[in-house]
mmCIF file of C-alpha atoms in Angstrom:
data_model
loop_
_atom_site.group_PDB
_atom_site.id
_atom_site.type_symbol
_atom_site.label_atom_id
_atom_site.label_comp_id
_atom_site.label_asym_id
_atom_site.label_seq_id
_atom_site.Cartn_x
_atom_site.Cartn_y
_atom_site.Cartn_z
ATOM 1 C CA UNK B 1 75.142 86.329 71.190
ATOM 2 C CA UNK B 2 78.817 86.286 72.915
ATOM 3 C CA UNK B 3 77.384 89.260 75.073
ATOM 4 C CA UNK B 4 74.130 87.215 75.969
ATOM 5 C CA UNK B 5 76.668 84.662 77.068
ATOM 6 C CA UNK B 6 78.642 86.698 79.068
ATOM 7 C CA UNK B 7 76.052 88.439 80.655
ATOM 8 C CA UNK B 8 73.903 85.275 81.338
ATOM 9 C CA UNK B 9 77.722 84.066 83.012
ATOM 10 C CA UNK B 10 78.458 86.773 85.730
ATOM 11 C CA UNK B 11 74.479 86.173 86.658
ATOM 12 C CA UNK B 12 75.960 82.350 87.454
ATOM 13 C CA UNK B 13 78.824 83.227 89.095
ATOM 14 C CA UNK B 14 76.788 86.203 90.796
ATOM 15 C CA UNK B 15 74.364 83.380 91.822
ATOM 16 C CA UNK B 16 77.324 81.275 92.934
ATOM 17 C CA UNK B 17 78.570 83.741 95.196
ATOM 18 C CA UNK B 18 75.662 84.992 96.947
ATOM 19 C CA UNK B 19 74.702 80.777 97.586
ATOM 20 C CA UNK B 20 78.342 80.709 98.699
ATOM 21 C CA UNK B 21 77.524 83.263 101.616
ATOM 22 C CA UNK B 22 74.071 82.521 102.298
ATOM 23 C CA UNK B 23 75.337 78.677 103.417
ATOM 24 C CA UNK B 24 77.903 81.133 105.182
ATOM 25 C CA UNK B 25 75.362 82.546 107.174
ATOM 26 C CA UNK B 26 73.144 79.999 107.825
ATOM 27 C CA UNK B 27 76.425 77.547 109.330
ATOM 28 C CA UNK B 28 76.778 80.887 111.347
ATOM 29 C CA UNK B 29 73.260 80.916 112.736
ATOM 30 C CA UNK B 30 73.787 77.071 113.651
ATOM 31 C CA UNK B 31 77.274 77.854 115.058
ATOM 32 C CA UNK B 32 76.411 80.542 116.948
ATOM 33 C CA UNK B 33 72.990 78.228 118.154
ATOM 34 C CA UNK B 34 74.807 75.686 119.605
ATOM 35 C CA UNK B 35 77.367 77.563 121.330
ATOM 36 C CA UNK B 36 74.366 80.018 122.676
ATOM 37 C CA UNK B 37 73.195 76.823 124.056
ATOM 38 C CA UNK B 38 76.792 75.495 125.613
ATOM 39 C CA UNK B 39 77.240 78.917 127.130
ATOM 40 C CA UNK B 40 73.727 78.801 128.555
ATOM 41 C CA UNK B 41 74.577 75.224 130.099
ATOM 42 C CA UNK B 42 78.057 76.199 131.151
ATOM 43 C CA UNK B 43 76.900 79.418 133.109
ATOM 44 C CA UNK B 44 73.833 77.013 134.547
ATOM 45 C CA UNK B 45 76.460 74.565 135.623
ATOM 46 C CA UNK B 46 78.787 77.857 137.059
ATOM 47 C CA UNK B 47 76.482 79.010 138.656
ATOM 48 C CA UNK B 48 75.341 75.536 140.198
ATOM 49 C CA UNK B 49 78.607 73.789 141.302
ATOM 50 C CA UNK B 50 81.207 76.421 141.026
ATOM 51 C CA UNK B 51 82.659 75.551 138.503
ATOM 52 C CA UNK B 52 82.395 74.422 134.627
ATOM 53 C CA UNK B 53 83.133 70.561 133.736
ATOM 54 C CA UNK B 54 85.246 69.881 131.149
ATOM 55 C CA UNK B 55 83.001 68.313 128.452
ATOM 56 C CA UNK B 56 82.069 71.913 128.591
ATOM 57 C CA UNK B 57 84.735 74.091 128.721
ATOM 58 C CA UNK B 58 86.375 72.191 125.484
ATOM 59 C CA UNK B 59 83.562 73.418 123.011
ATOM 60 C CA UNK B 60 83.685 77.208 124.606
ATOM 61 C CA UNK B 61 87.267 77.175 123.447
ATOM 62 C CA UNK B 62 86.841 75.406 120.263
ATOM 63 C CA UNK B 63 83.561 76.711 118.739
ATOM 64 C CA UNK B 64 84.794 80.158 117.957
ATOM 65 C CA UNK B 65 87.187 79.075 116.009
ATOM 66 C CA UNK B 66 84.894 77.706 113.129
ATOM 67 C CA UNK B 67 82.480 80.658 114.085
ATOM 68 C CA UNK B 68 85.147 83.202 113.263
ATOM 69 C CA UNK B 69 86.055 81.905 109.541
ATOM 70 C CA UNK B 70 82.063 81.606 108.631
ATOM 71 C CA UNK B 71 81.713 84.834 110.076
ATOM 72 C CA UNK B 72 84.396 86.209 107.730
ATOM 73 C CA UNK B 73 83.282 84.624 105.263
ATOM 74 C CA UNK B 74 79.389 85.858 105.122
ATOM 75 C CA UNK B 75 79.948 89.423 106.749
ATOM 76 C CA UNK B 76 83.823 89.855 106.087
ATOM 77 C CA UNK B 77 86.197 90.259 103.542
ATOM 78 C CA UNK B 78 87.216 86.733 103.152
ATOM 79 C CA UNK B 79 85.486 86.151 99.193
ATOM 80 C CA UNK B 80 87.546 89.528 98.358
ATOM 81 C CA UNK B 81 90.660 87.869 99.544
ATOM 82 C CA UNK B 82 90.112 84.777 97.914
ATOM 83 C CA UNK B 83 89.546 86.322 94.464
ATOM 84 C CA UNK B 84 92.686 88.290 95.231
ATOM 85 C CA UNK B 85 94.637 85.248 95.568
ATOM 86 C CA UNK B 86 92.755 83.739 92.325
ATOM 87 C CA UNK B 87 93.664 86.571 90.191
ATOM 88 C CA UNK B 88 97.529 86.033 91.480
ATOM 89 C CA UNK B 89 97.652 82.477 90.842
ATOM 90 C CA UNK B 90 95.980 83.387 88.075
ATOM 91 C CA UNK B 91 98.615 85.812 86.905
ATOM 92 C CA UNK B 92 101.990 84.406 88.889
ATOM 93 C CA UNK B 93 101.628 80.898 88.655
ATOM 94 C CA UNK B 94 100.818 79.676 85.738
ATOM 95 C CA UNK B 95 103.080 76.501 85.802
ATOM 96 C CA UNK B 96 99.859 74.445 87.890
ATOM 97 C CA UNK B 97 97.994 74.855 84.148
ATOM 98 C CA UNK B 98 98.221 73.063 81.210
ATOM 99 C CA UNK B 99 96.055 74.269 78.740
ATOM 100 C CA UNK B 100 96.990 78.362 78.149
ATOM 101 C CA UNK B 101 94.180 79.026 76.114
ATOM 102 C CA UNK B 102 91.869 78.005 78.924
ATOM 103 C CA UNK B 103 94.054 79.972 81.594
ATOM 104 C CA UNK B 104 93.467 83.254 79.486
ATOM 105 C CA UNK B 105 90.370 83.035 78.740
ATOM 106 C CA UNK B 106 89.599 82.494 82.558
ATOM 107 C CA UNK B 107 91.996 85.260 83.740
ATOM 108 C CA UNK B 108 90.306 87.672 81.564
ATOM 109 C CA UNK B 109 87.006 86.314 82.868
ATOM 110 C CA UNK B 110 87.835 87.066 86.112
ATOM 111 C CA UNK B 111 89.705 90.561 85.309
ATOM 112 C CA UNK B 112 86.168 91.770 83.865
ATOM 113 C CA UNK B 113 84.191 90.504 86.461
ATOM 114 C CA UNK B 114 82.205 92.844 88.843
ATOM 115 C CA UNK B 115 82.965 91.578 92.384
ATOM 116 C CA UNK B 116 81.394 94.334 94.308
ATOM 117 C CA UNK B 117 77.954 93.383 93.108
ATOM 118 C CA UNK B 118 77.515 96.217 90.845
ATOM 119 C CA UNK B 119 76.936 96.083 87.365
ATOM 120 C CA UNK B 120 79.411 96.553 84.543
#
């Protein structure tokens, strides 16, 4: 039974993880939509008048910004990172936690965890 639990757990957190990048890459797709469209408008306008208003030029700076984290996040490295710093807080900082019991039983959780997608 306590291996039908834990194998029916890293299929949850497995499904949490994959939701957690597919919203990734959708947010990319809209991200990368709407400043498709700005750049479209802003080459229109360049092209037009000589030069790019500022409404414009404000969202060509700013929009990468967000674009670069999601893209991390679905394509990169960034949910590797983040369960790197997990498993230190995890391990280092234990003075945020109360309960001691709980904190081991999720550090060993995590430390038997298959992050790469495989299977254990």
């Amino acid at each position: 039974m306590a291996q039908n639990q834990q194998t029916m757990m890293k299929k949850q957190m497995s499904m949490q993880a994959s939701m957690g990048m597919a919203s990734s890459r959708d947010n990319l797709l809209w991200i990368g939509g709407i400043y498709g469209a700005i750049a479209t408008a802003a080459t229109l306008a360049l092209i037009k008048h000589k030069t790019i208003p500022l409404p414009m030029r404000i969202p060509l700076v700013v929009i990468p910004i967000p674009g670069a984290y999601f893209y991390d996040m679905a394509y990169g490295s960034k949910m590797e990172r983040i369960r790197r710093h997990q498993h230190h807080i995890l391990e280092h900082e234990k003075h945020w936690f109360n309960n001691q019991e709980v904190d081991e039983a999720i550090r060993l959780q995590a430390a038997n965890v298959d992050w790469t997608g495989g299977s254990n």
